[in-house]
Each structure stands twice: as C-alpha cells, then as structure tokens.
Amino acid sequence: MKSRAARSFLLWLLAMLAGAAIVWNSRFSADMSFFLPGKPTAEQQVLVNQLKEGVVSRLLMLAIEGGTPAERALLSRQLRSELAKTGDFVSVQNGEAGSQEADRSFLFKHRYLLSPAVNPERFSVAGLQSAIANSIDLLASPAGMMLKPLLPRDPTGELFTLISQLNAGAQPNSRDGVWASRDGERAMLLVQTRALGSDTDAQEAAINAIRSQFATSAKALGLTDARLQLSGPGLFAVNSRATIKDEVTRLSLISSLAIIALLFFVYRSFRLLTLGLLPVVSGALAGVVAVSLAYGTVFGITVGFGSALIGEAVDYSIYYFVQSGKNGLDDWRARFWPTIRLGVLTSICGFGALLFSGFPGLAQLGLYALSGVLTAAVVTRFVLPQLTGGDLAMRDLSPLGFKLQSAIKALRHLRWPSLLVAILAAGLLFAQSDTLWNPELSALSPVSQKDQAIDMALRADIGAPDSRYLVVINAANREAALQAAETTGVRLDTLVVTGQIGGYDSPARFLPSQSAQAARRASLPTAEDLSRNLNAALTDSPLADKKLASFVAEVQTSRALPEISRETLNGTSLALAVDSLLLNHAEGWSVLLPLRPGESNINPTLMRRTLDGTGALFIDMKTEFDKLYNDYLHEAMLLSLAGVLAIVALLAVTLRSARRLAAVLLPLVLAVLIVIASLHLLGERPHLLHLIGMLLIVAVGSNYALFFGSTGKDHQLDPETLASMLIANLTTAIGFGTLALSEVPILHAVGVTVGPGAILALLLSAIFVPRETVR
Amino acid sequence: MINRLLGFLLFAGLIFPAHAAFDVAQLMGELAKHKSGKAKFVEKKYISLLDKPAISSGEMTFTAPDQLEKRTLTPKIETLRLDKDLLSIEREKQKLTINLSNQPEALAFIDSIRGTLTGNRAALEKNYLLSLSGTSDKWVLTLLPSEQKIAALVQRITVSGIKNQIRSIEYLQADGDRSVMSIEPLELK
C-alpha cells in the first residue's frame, strides 16, 4: 500500500511537472483572435486580416489638451518630429504645412505616367485643344487659381486630374498650423505604428514610447499642464490584456481564498484541505496543457475561466472526503462513484459541446473546462485514495446533514410557488423574446465603455477612417493585382459618376501597373509632333503655343523617366497608402479599395452587381461583424441544444426511468428559466455567453440533482451525502460567482448565469425531491 | 496655399448694395442697412499668360450676415458657397469643402469682405487701410492690405459704386494679374 501510494504520487508528480513544462512554454494571448472565426469565409478572412494587420488596426489617435493653442501646436510639432525619428512609426501626422510637399512633387514629376487621362488622343490636335481649353476655363474660375503658376508646364491639367481623385473628404480642423479637434481645444495627431495591430507587446511598447516622449517634450517646453489622450485598436488590445491579466490573478485569488476558507471551516484539517486541493491544481494545470497542445496559443480569458473550474473541480474531493468518511473507500466507490461519474459525464457533455464551436474562444473554454474537470475527477478517484490511505479522519458532518433533511421536508411546500415563479419567468421571457438578446458582437468586447467613448470622440475630431466598406481583389502577383485594381477602378468610376459611391482609394493611383505605365509612356509624343500639334491646336486660343515650351520639354523628360516602382514612392506618404492597400501574403497579393459613401448609403446589391465577373469582393465590415456574431449565436444555440440533448440522453440511458429523468431535469429547467428572467429584470441584456451559461447550469446543476434522483427506493440520502452536496454546491457557486465580478463580459456573463443557477439547481432539486428519497 | 488662394478669391464674390456716402463712416452706415441682395456678374481676368482676358459670368446672392453664393454659369457651371467659415466649391460632380478657420489669411479676407457687406468698419480696418474718393453718386473705396501676409497675395482691392449700388470690384494680385468684376444688381431687399 505504501509503495503503491508512493508510485501513484510519483506518477502524478511527473505528470504535473510535464504539464508545468508545457505551460511554461505556452504562448498566452489576450488579443482579438479570441473572437475571430476559426474557419473564416473569404469575407471574414478579410475582416480578420484587417483586424490583425490592417492599417486601421495600427492607427493611434493622439489628443493634446491644456495650455494655449500656440503651446499645443508647439508640442504637437515637437512630438511629431521626435516620434518620426524613432522608426517605430510608419507615419506621424499632425497636419503641419510642408509635410505634403514630397507627395506633391512626386505627383507632379510623374504626372504623365500617373494620370488616367493620358492616352494617345490626349496629345492629338483635338485632344490638346479640348484639354487646354478646359484648363483655361478653370483659370477663369475660383478653383483654377491654383493652376495658374503650373499652367505653362501642365497645360492639359494632369496634376488637377490626379489631385481631384484624391480624398476630398473632410480634413481635420486646424489651429496654429496643426490639426485640432472640432472645438479647437485639443491638438490632434494621427500615428501609424510599424508593429502589427495583433502584436500586443509591440503596441504596448509603441504606446509607452509615445507617452514618455510626450512627457519629455512637454517638460522640455515647460508645458506642465499639457495632457495626452490616446486611443486606437492598439490601446484597446493593451488595455484588454492588462484587464484580463489582472482579472485572472484577482478572480483566481478571490475564488481560491473563499473556497479554501469554506473547506477549512468544514474540514478543520490542513491535511484534508491540502489533499482536497490536489485534484483542483491538477485540473487547472491539465486544462491549460490541453489548450496549449491543441491550439498552440492560450487565451487569457480561458485562464480567467480557471476560477470557475476551481469551484467545480473541488467538488469531487469534497464528495470523497465527506461521503467515504463513515463507510470507507470501498463503500464510496460502490455507492457514490457511479453517481459522481455520471455527474462528471454530464459536465463533460456540457463543456464538450463547446468544442465544436467555430468561435475559437468558446472552443478553448470548452476544452479547458472539460480537461480540467475530467482530470480532477480522475485524480480524485485514482490518486487521492492512494495518498489518504484508509484513514481520512473526517469530521462528522451528520449534524449538518440532519438539519438539511428537515429543511428539505419544509422545502416541499415551495413546489407550487416555485413552479408558479418559473411559469411567470417563462411567460416574461416569451413575451420579450424579440428584444431579449443583445445582437451586437461588441457586447462581448472587453473594451470598457469609457475607452469606447474616448475613442469615438477622438475619431470624430480627427476624421480617422473607419474603413467600413472595402472592395478586395486577390491576385497571384503584384502586377496582376495592380492591373485588377485598375480594371475594377474603371467599374467603380461609373458608380462615382452616378453618385452611388462618393469615391474610393486605390494603390494603382500612385503605383500604376507596369502595363498601364507602359501604355501611358507610349502615348507621349516626340517634341516635334507635340510642337506641331500644339501649334495647330492653339491657333485661336488666348494661350500662345510659344509659351508652352516647358510643357514640350517636360513631356520629353517623362518619356525617359524610369518606371515608377514601390521604391520610387519612398519618402512620400503615398508609400504608406500603397503599402496599406497592396498586401503581400503567403497566398499571393491582395488589393484593398476602401470606398467612401456618397450622399446616400452604399447599396451592397448594386456593388456586387457592378463587380460581377471581376473576381473582386465587396465587403461591408459592419455587416460582416453582425453576421459573424449571428453565426456564433446561432451556432451556440445549436450547440447548447446538442449539449442538453446529450445530457438528457446520457441520463435517460443511465437512470432508465422516465420519472427519475423528469425528477432530475425539472429542477434544472426551472433554474434556467428563473435565472435568465431574473437577469432580464435586473437589466442585464443576455448575449451569447449567457446562453452558454444556460447550458452549463444544466451540465453542472445536474450533478446535484443526480444525487437526489439516483438513490432509488432502497437507498435514501444519508445526512453526510446531503452535507457534501451542500458544500460542493457552495464551492461551485463561489467559483462561478466570482466570475460575475469580472469586467470582461465573457466571464461576467458565465458567472452571473451559472453562479446563481448552480444554487437554484440544488435548491429546486431539493424542493422537487421524490418523497421516498429523504426520510 | 491652395486653400488660401481659394479663400482669397472670394473677393471676386462680393456684392453689397450701398447708398452714396462722402466718407467711410457714412458709406458703412448705408451698407449696414442692407441685409441681402442678388446680382448678375461678369468677371474678366487679365492673366499675363493669356493673350485675351478669361471671361466668366453668372449670378451671386448674399444673405446677411455670412452666407454668400456665387454661381458661375459660363464658361462652365461652378458654384462657390460661403456659409459662416465653411467655403465649398462644386464643379462637375466634384465638391471641395474648406474650413476657413484653418486658414488665417483667407479668413482675414473673408472677415474684411463681410465687414464691408455688413458695414463693419472695425473689422475692415483690422487688415486694411481704407480710402474713399468720389461723391455719393459715384464713389470708389480702396482697400490696401496692412498685413504683410495678405499683401503677399493681393496688392489692392478697389470697390466702386453708384449711389447705393456696388458696380464693380477690381482686384490686383501681387503678381500683377488682375480681375475685374462688373456687377448688375437684380433686386434689392
């Protein structure tokens, strides 16, 4: 016996060490991937890529408050120049004059290779006549004044054509030469990090660099009352991770301390307490190990779920200690283990259903809880008895049990009232069923309301792009991608003309495909031809052709210009625009064409019809998000249903009695109804995780109902069993209930549902207990 | 720079009904009484690059205190609209909006023009030296920029009128090009 115990302990210890080694090497993450689909559709893949590495995910908005406008402008300039030096940022913009000089000179120099208006007809007599007449018309107009100095060099107005394609959207407000908020009280900057949005460590480093540079600059300028406000997806990720990290520690600590205190109060023995926690520690470790092995990355939220697992996993040792105290191990194995095993199986059915979820976070939670519960049960059954030996020295809990017995008798009177309450709850839920569920994925987001409000305010002040509408094209190589962007652009142009869209961005504007560049270059005439055509075209024009010598010369220069490549764009902000819209990835190249809405909303049907046959994909990010969440919700409903059915089937096969099955199930159904209706009355808007919580009430709550239901006529519940059930139920309620304290909506929802649900399940099971079960 | 020039151009968009006045104060007093007006205009731009002036024409409307619309009908339709500090230009499906509060020099012009339209002498004298010549029947108001930044864009603005009507605005750019806008009031409210 001694050596077997030592062997078991050694085996267990080895397993634990191996597990610890795996956990040590695991990658933990607290980013958005928790919410992103594991098997995305083509549209969802775009969404995922954008969230992980898209430009929008790398934007940080900065607002400088305090001081005078001039002081803020000074600080803004200082901050911009210092941040630009660090190399951590792809761009730092604050609206300073001169920052667009490089862009303008690039566009002007390459105008004949860039302008879509350049074709052979452009330089014919008729083409020149019409283009130059148009430029002269422009001169007469207010908008034409900016063209006057450029007219001798660019009489056909190519620069005007290029600039008018660019974003004509609202520019941020400006004070003292730098961007300002709408009310002018804050200086605004827009920063794009070099680090990907999904690289939370690097985002955190970038944010810290900004903050410390701000402090340094403000101090150097003597602006003591200047404050920095910052927002963006990167900050959300960093804050969420901090929240989750903090909560994992805090919740596990609260839950552990409360459960340890309860167990110590019951056991009054350090030895039993330590032994009792053994399965819990094993389970928690096994959970992380399983997730790490299966998914590679462990989400912080998954670990946060550990506090609930502690409460659930400790149940098995409680049953063992309390129930075997009087009659010994063998009796416990014979009488109680089958019931406990059934309880473990129902829990596994519940958590196991989540494994099939396409919502990766949910699948991880399922695997984590499943492996944790299973391991705790196995350790309790096979390792714990070896270590305790025959002598448990458990305190006699029958006095508590007797009190419970008489309480249960009294509880019977609550049968009709509790049925009535449940019927009212069902009625309420049915009446509110349309508006009951929260339809937004953002309900699950760990970003606090305050952070979201700050973000909205900064976004509105700076007019940061939200990139809601995108056209996406995939191609094998860069040239094909750019050509596709050009042909799709032609179709989109028709929509701009009819006003269906306000405009769009395209990388081909600044980096035309080689074939487009070659065609434009081929359209450029020789000096002789151009001079001859100009002479003919301008005979009756107020503009004399001899004033256009620099035009003729520059067309010649353009014929010999090297082809525009991505490197040509270096040093301009256009490089950034191209890089963010033309993406190279493992499968090839993708082009993004963000759309700007016109006067009316963008019509998805029309968009798809316009793009039909081009292979281009139209994506509305908002719709995709909503669809994603609805898919999750729909799937979660099916999974919950499947989980419940599996539990019912399992119970039916084991109990072999419709009456006993009903006795087990009725309290659970009532508990679910009452919990959800109460949450609704308390103003909580249930979402996907509440639904999962409902499944878990059934999965976890059935453990208690089983003891009442499985005893049969000859086995009536003894006082010790009743006491163990109460204690186990309390630890579970503490474990899940602790999650209700969480600020992370996912954990909060499960906690607030399953915590009270577990207690109600026990209470209702006691109320509806068959008369013969309790003496 | 573009925005500044565009703002600057609003000078061409002036209309202000006026009564004859011998001195600036009287002229301003008369101008202040008239809140709104509508007129036809013909604008000739003398640009050194072109052998002939570029000519445009259309209609203008002013609604006190700060709404101005200039609709060019020939050679191309184009609408320029000023609503408080928001300047917008619409041309062939293209719309450009500029917030003038971001452009201090352009705003100085606008404020001065508004000053004239609404008879606000103090606002005018903040940026310009005013001189008035002629009689109340036929007067000429000259505005010379007193600020270097404005002077870099415009040398002189000359507004002339007959009795209570503004009949022309001439505006001489720093580079020597000039534009002359002849105004024919359609109705006076």
Short mmCIF file of N, CA and C in Angstrom, two decimals, chain A residues 428-535:
data_model
loop_
_atom_site.label_atom_id
_atom_site.label_comp_id
_atom_site.label_asym_id
_atom_site.label_seq_id
_atom_site.Cartn_x
_atom_site.Cartn_y
_atom_site.Cartn_z
N LEU A 428 -42.56 35.77 -19.15
CA LEU A 428 -41.82 37.01 -19.35
C LEU A 428 -40.82 36.88 -20.50
N LEU A 429 -40.09 35.78 -20.45
CA LEU A 429 -39.07 35.56 -21.49
C LEU A 429 -39.71 35.42 -22.86
N PHE A 430 -40.84 34.73 -22.90
CA PHE A 430 -41.52 34.54 -24.18
C PHE A 430 -42.00 35.88 -24.73
N ALA A 431 -42.58 36.70 -23.84
CA ALA A 431 -43.10 38.00 -24.27
C ALA A 431 -41.97 38.90 -24.76
N GLN A 432 -40.79 38.77 -24.18
CA GLN A 432 -39.68 39.66 -24.53
C GLN A 432 -38.72 39.01 -25.53
N SER A 433 -39.11 37.88 -26.08
CA SER A 433 -38.13 37.08 -26.81
C SER A 433 -37.50 37.83 -27.99
N ASP A 434 -38.24 38.83 -28.55
CA ASP A 434 -37.69 39.56 -29.70
C ASP A 434 -36.51 40.44 -29.31
N THR A 435 -36.63 41.05 -28.15
CA THR A 435 -35.63 42.04 -27.77
C THR A 435 -34.71 41.53 -26.66
N LEU A 436 -34.89 40.26 -26.30
CA LEU A 436 -34.16 39.73 -25.15
C LEU A 436 -32.65 39.71 -25.39
N TRP A 437 -32.27 39.24 -26.55
CA TRP A 437 -30.84 39.00 -26.78
C TRP A 437 -30.15 40.22 -27.32
N ASN A 438 -28.95 40.42 -26.87
CA ASN A 438 -28.13 41.51 -27.37
C ASN A 438 -27.57 41.12 -28.74
N PRO A 439 -27.90 41.92 -29.78
CA PRO A 439 -27.50 41.50 -31.13
C PRO A 439 -26.09 41.93 -31.55
N GLU A 440 -25.33 42.54 -30.67
CA GLU A 440 -24.04 43.10 -31.09
C GLU A 440 -22.87 42.27 -30.60
N LEU A 441 -21.93 42.05 -31.50
CA LEU A 441 -20.70 41.36 -31.11
C LEU A 441 -19.94 42.18 -30.07
N SER A 442 -20.10 43.50 -30.14
CA SER A 442 -19.37 44.37 -29.22
C SER A 442 -19.77 44.13 -27.77
N ALA A 443 -20.93 43.47 -27.57
CA ALA A 443 -21.34 43.14 -26.21
C ALA A 443 -20.31 42.23 -25.55
N LEU A 444 -19.56 41.50 -26.36
CA LEU A 444 -18.57 40.58 -25.82
C LEU A 444 -17.21 41.24 -25.66
N SER A 445 -17.07 42.44 -26.20
CA SER A 445 -15.76 43.08 -26.22
C SER A 445 -15.31 43.47 -24.82
N PRO A 446 -14.05 43.17 -24.50
CA PRO A 446 -13.57 43.54 -23.17
C PRO A 446 -13.20 45.01 -23.05
N VAL A 447 -13.41 45.79 -24.13
CA VAL A 447 -13.09 47.22 -24.08
C VAL A 447 -14.16 47.95 -23.26
N SER A 448 -13.72 48.74 -22.30
CA SER A 448 -14.67 49.39 -21.40
C SER A 448 -15.45 50.48 -22.13
N GLN A 449 -16.64 50.78 -21.60
CA GLN A 449 -17.50 51.82 -22.18
C GLN A 449 -16.75 53.15 -22.24
N LYS A 450 -15.96 53.42 -21.21
CA LYS A 450 -15.25 54.70 -21.13
C LYS A 450 -14.24 54.79 -22.27
N ASP A 451 -13.48 53.72 -22.47
CA ASP A 451 -12.49 53.72 -23.55
C ASP A 451 -13.18 53.87 -24.90
N GLN A 452 -14.33 53.22 -25.05
CA GLN A 452 -15.05 53.31 -26.32
C GLN A 452 -15.52 54.73 -26.57
N ALA A 453 -15.97 55.41 -25.50
CA ALA A 453 -16.46 56.78 -25.65
C ALA A 453 -15.31 57.71 -26.04
N ILE A 454 -14.16 57.54 -25.40
CA ILE A 454 -12.98 58.36 -25.74
C ILE A 454 -12.61 58.14 -27.20
N ASP A 455 -12.65 56.88 -27.61
CA ASP A 455 -12.29 56.54 -28.97
C ASP A 455 -13.21 57.22 -29.98
N MET A 456 -14.51 57.16 -29.69
CA MET A 456 -15.50 57.79 -30.58
C MET A 456 -15.22 59.28 -30.71
N ALA A 457 -14.92 59.93 -29.58
CA ALA A 457 -14.71 61.37 -29.58
C ALA A 457 -13.46 61.72 -30.40
N LEU A 458 -12.37 60.99 -30.17
CA LEU A 458 -11.14 61.28 -30.91
C LEU A 458 -11.33 61.03 -32.40
N ARG A 459 -12.02 59.94 -32.71
CA ARG A 459 -12.25 59.58 -34.10
C ARG A 459 -13.02 60.68 -34.83
N ALA A 460 -14.04 61.20 -34.15
CA ALA A 460 -14.85 62.26 -34.75
C ALA A 460 -14.01 63.52 -34.93
N ASP A 461 -13.15 63.81 -33.96
CA ASP A 461 -12.34 65.03 -34.02
C ASP A 461 -11.33 64.98 -35.15
N ILE A 462 -10.78 63.83 -35.40
CA ILE A 462 -9.69 63.75 -36.37
C ILE A 462 -10.16 63.24 -37.72
N GLY A 463 -11.41 62.74 -37.75
CA GLY A 463 -11.93 62.20 -39.01
C GLY A 463 -11.15 60.98 -39.46
N ALA A 464 -10.73 60.15 -38.49
CA ALA A 464 -9.96 58.94 -38.84
C ALA A 464 -10.84 58.01 -39.66
N PRO A 465 -10.25 57.32 -40.62
CA PRO A 465 -11.06 56.45 -41.48
C PRO A 465 -11.60 55.26 -40.70
N ASP A 466 -12.82 54.87 -40.98
CA ASP A 466 -13.33 53.68 -40.30
C ASP A 466 -13.29 52.48 -41.25
N SER A 467 -13.05 52.73 -42.53
CA SER A 467 -12.91 51.64 -43.49
C SER A 467 -14.02 50.61 -43.37
N ARG A 468 -15.24 51.09 -43.36
CA ARG A 468 -16.34 50.15 -43.23
C ARG A 468 -16.54 49.34 -44.52
N TYR A 469 -16.43 50.04 -45.66
CA TYR A 469 -16.68 49.37 -46.94
C TYR A 469 -15.38 49.14 -47.68
N LEU A 470 -15.20 47.94 -48.16
CA LEU A 470 -13.97 47.60 -48.87
C LEU A 470 -14.31 46.78 -50.10
N VAL A 471 -13.52 46.99 -51.16
CA VAL A 471 -13.53 46.03 -52.26
C VAL A 471 -12.18 45.35 -52.20
N VAL A 472 -12.18 44.03 -52.25
CA VAL A 472 -10.94 43.27 -52.11
C VAL A 472 -10.74 42.41 -53.34
N ILE A 473 -9.53 42.43 -53.85
CA ILE A 473 -9.19 41.61 -55.02
C ILE A 473 -7.94 40.81 -54.68
N ASN A 474 -7.95 39.53 -55.00
CA ASN A 474 -6.77 38.71 -54.80
C ASN A 474 -6.13 38.40 -56.14
N ALA A 475 -4.82 38.35 -56.16
CA ALA A 475 -4.12 38.07 -57.40
C ALA A 475 -2.83 37.34 -57.08
N ALA A 476 -2.24 36.75 -58.13
CA ALA A 476 -1.05 35.91 -57.93
C ALA A 476 0.20 36.75 -57.69
N ASN A 477 0.29 37.89 -58.39
CA ASN A 477 1.50 38.71 -58.21
C ASN A 477 1.13 40.19 -58.19
N ARG A 478 2.13 41.02 -57.95
CA ARG A 478 1.87 42.43 -57.78
C ARG A 478 1.30 43.07 -59.05
N GLU A 479 1.89 42.72 -60.18
CA GLU A 479 1.43 43.30 -61.44
C GLU A 479 -0.03 42.94 -61.71
N ALA A 480 -0.36 41.66 -61.49
CA ALA A 480 -1.74 41.23 -61.72
C ALA A 480 -2.68 41.95 -60.75
N ALA A 481 -2.22 42.12 -59.51
CA ALA A 481 -3.04 42.79 -58.50
C ALA A 481 -3.32 44.23 -58.92
N LEU A 482 -2.28 44.92 -59.38
CA LEU A 482 -2.45 46.32 -59.77
C LEU A 482 -3.32 46.45 -61.02
N GLN A 483 -3.15 45.50 -61.95
CA GLN A 483 -4.00 45.54 -63.15
C GLN A 483 -5.46 45.33 -62.77
N ALA A 484 -5.67 44.39 -61.84
CA ALA A 484 -7.04 44.14 -61.38
C ALA A 484 -7.60 45.39 -60.69
N ALA A 485 -6.76 46.06 -59.92
CA ALA A 485 -7.20 47.29 -59.25
C ALA A 485 -7.60 48.33 -60.29
N GLU A 486 -6.88 48.38 -61.40
CA GLU A 486 -7.20 49.35 -62.45
C GLU A 486 -8.51 49.02 -63.16
N THR A 487 -8.70 47.72 -63.50
CA THR A 487 -9.95 47.38 -64.20
C THR A 487 -11.15 47.53 -63.27
N THR A 488 -10.97 47.15 -61.98
CA THR A 488 -12.07 47.32 -61.03
C THR A 488 -12.34 48.81 -60.82
N GLY A 489 -11.25 49.60 -60.82
CA GLY A 489 -11.39 51.05 -60.66
C GLY A 489 -12.27 51.65 -61.74
N VAL A 490 -12.14 51.14 -62.97
CA VAL A 490 -12.96 51.65 -64.07
C VAL A 490 -14.44 51.43 -63.76
N ARG A 491 -14.76 50.25 -63.20
CA ARG A 491 -16.17 49.99 -62.85
C ARG A 491 -16.63 50.88 -61.70
N LEU A 492 -15.74 51.08 -60.75
CA LEU A 492 -16.11 51.92 -59.60
C LEU A 492 -16.30 53.37 -60.05
N ASP A 493 -15.52 53.79 -61.06
CA ASP A 493 -15.67 55.15 -61.57
C ASP A 493 -17.10 55.42 -62.03
N THR A 494 -17.72 54.39 -62.64
CA THR A 494 -19.09 54.59 -63.12
C THR A 494 -20.02 54.86 -61.93
N LEU A 495 -19.72 54.22 -60.79
CA LEU A 495 -20.55 54.44 -59.60
C LEU A 495 -20.30 55.81 -58.99
N VAL A 496 -19.06 56.30 -59.14
CA VAL A 496 -18.76 57.64 -58.63
C VAL A 496 -19.53 58.67 -59.45
N VAL A 497 -19.57 58.44 -60.79
CA VAL A 497 -20.26 59.37 -61.68
C VAL A 497 -21.75 59.44 -61.35
N THR A 498 -22.35 58.26 -61.09
CA THR A 498 -23.78 58.25 -60.79
C THR A 498 -24.06 58.60 -59.33
N GLY A 499 -23.01 58.79 -58.55
CA GLY A 499 -23.21 59.21 -57.15
C GLY A 499 -23.52 58.06 -56.20
N GLN A 500 -23.39 56.81 -56.67
CA GLN A 500 -23.68 55.66 -55.78
C GLN A 500 -22.62 55.52 -54.69
N ILE A 501 -21.40 55.90 -55.05
CA ILE A 501 -20.37 55.98 -54.02
C ILE A 501 -19.70 57.35 -54.13
N GLY A 502 -19.15 57.79 -53.02
CA GLY A 502 -18.52 59.12 -53.02
C GLY A 502 -17.15 59.09 -53.67
N GLY A 503 -16.49 57.95 -53.54
CA GLY A 503 -15.15 57.82 -54.09
C GLY A 503 -14.51 56.56 -53.55
N TYR A 504 -13.28 56.34 -53.97
CA TYR A 504 -12.58 55.16 -53.48
C TYR A 504 -11.09 55.41 -53.53
N ASP A 505 -10.32 54.64 -52.80
CA ASP A 505 -8.87 54.74 -52.85
C ASP A 505 -8.33 53.53 -53.57
N SER A 506 -7.21 53.71 -54.26
CA SER A 506 -6.61 52.58 -54.96
C SER A 506 -5.10 52.74 -54.97
N PRO A 507 -4.37 51.66 -54.74
CA PRO A 507 -2.91 51.75 -54.79
C PRO A 507 -2.42 52.07 -56.21
N ALA A 508 -3.24 51.71 -57.22
CA ALA A 508 -2.83 51.93 -58.61
C ALA A 508 -2.78 53.41 -58.98
N ARG A 509 -3.36 54.25 -58.12
CA ARG A 509 -3.28 55.69 -58.37
C ARG A 509 -1.85 56.18 -58.28
N PHE A 510 -1.09 55.63 -57.35
CA PHE A 510 0.27 56.10 -57.12
C PHE A 510 1.30 55.11 -57.67
N LEU A 511 0.86 53.87 -57.79
CA LEU A 511 1.74 52.83 -58.32
C LEU A 511 0.96 52.10 -59.41
N PRO A 512 0.88 52.71 -60.62
CA PRO A 512 0.12 52.05 -61.68
C PRO A 512 0.82 50.75 -62.10
N SER A 513 0.05 49.84 -62.65
CA SER A 513 0.65 48.60 -63.12
C SER A 513 1.68 48.94 -64.21
N GLN A 514 2.61 48.03 -64.40
CA GLN A 514 3.64 48.27 -65.42
C GLN A 514 3.01 48.46 -66.79
N SER A 515 1.95 47.68 -67.05
CA SER A 515 1.34 47.78 -68.38
C SER A 515 0.67 49.14 -68.55
N ALA A 516 0.02 49.66 -67.50
CA ALA A 516 -0.61 50.97 -67.60
C ALA A 516 0.45 52.05 -67.80
N GLN A 517 1.55 51.92 -67.07
CA GLN A 517 2.63 52.91 -67.22
C GLN A 517 3.20 52.86 -68.64
N ALA A 518 3.38 51.64 -69.15
CA ALA A 518 3.94 51.49 -70.49
C ALA A 518 3.00 52.11 -71.53
N ALA A 519 1.69 51.87 -71.36
CA ALA A 519 0.73 52.41 -72.31
C ALA A 519 0.75 53.93 -72.28
N ARG A 520 0.84 54.52 -71.08
CA ARG A 520 0.86 55.98 -70.98
C ARG A 520 2.14 56.54 -71.59
N ARG A 521 3.23 55.85 -71.29
CA ARG A 521 4.51 56.31 -71.83
C ARG A 521 4.46 56.30 -73.37
N ALA A 522 3.87 55.22 -73.91
CA ALA A 522 3.79 55.09 -75.36
C ALA A 522 2.91 56.18 -75.98
N SER A 523 1.99 56.76 -75.15
CA SER A 523 1.12 57.81 -75.68
C SER A 523 1.83 59.13 -75.81
N LEU A 524 2.97 59.28 -75.12
CA LEU A 524 3.63 60.59 -75.11
C LEU A 524 4.34 60.83 -76.45
N PRO A 525 4.03 61.95 -77.12
CA PRO A 525 4.58 62.21 -78.45
C PRO A 525 6.02 62.74 -78.39
N THR A 526 6.68 62.74 -79.54
CA THR A 526 8.01 63.35 -79.62
C THR A 526 7.86 64.87 -79.56
N ALA A 527 8.96 65.56 -79.32
CA ALA A 527 8.93 67.02 -79.22
C ALA A 527 8.38 67.63 -80.50
N GLU A 528 8.81 67.11 -81.65
CA GLU A 528 8.35 67.65 -82.93
C GLU A 528 6.85 67.51 -83.10
N ASP A 529 6.36 66.27 -82.87
CA ASP A 529 4.92 66.02 -83.03
C ASP A 529 4.13 66.91 -82.09
N LEU A 530 4.58 66.98 -80.83
CA LEU A 530 3.84 67.74 -79.84
C LEU A 530 3.81 69.22 -80.23
N SER A 531 4.97 69.76 -80.65
CA SER A 531 5.03 71.17 -81.03
C SER A 531 4.08 71.45 -82.21
N ARG A 532 4.09 70.55 -83.17
CA ARG A 532 3.25 70.72 -84.34
C ARG A 532 1.77 70.70 -83.94
N ASN A 533 1.42 69.72 -83.13
CA ASN A 533 0.02 69.61 -82.70
C ASN A 533 -0.41 70.81 -81.86
N LEU A 534 0.50 71.27 -80.99
CA LEU A 534 0.19 72.42 -80.14
C LEU A 534 -0.09 73.64 -81.02
N ASN A 535 0.78 73.81 -82.00
CA ASN A 535 0.64 74.95 -82.88
C ASN A 535 -0.72 74.95 -83.57
#
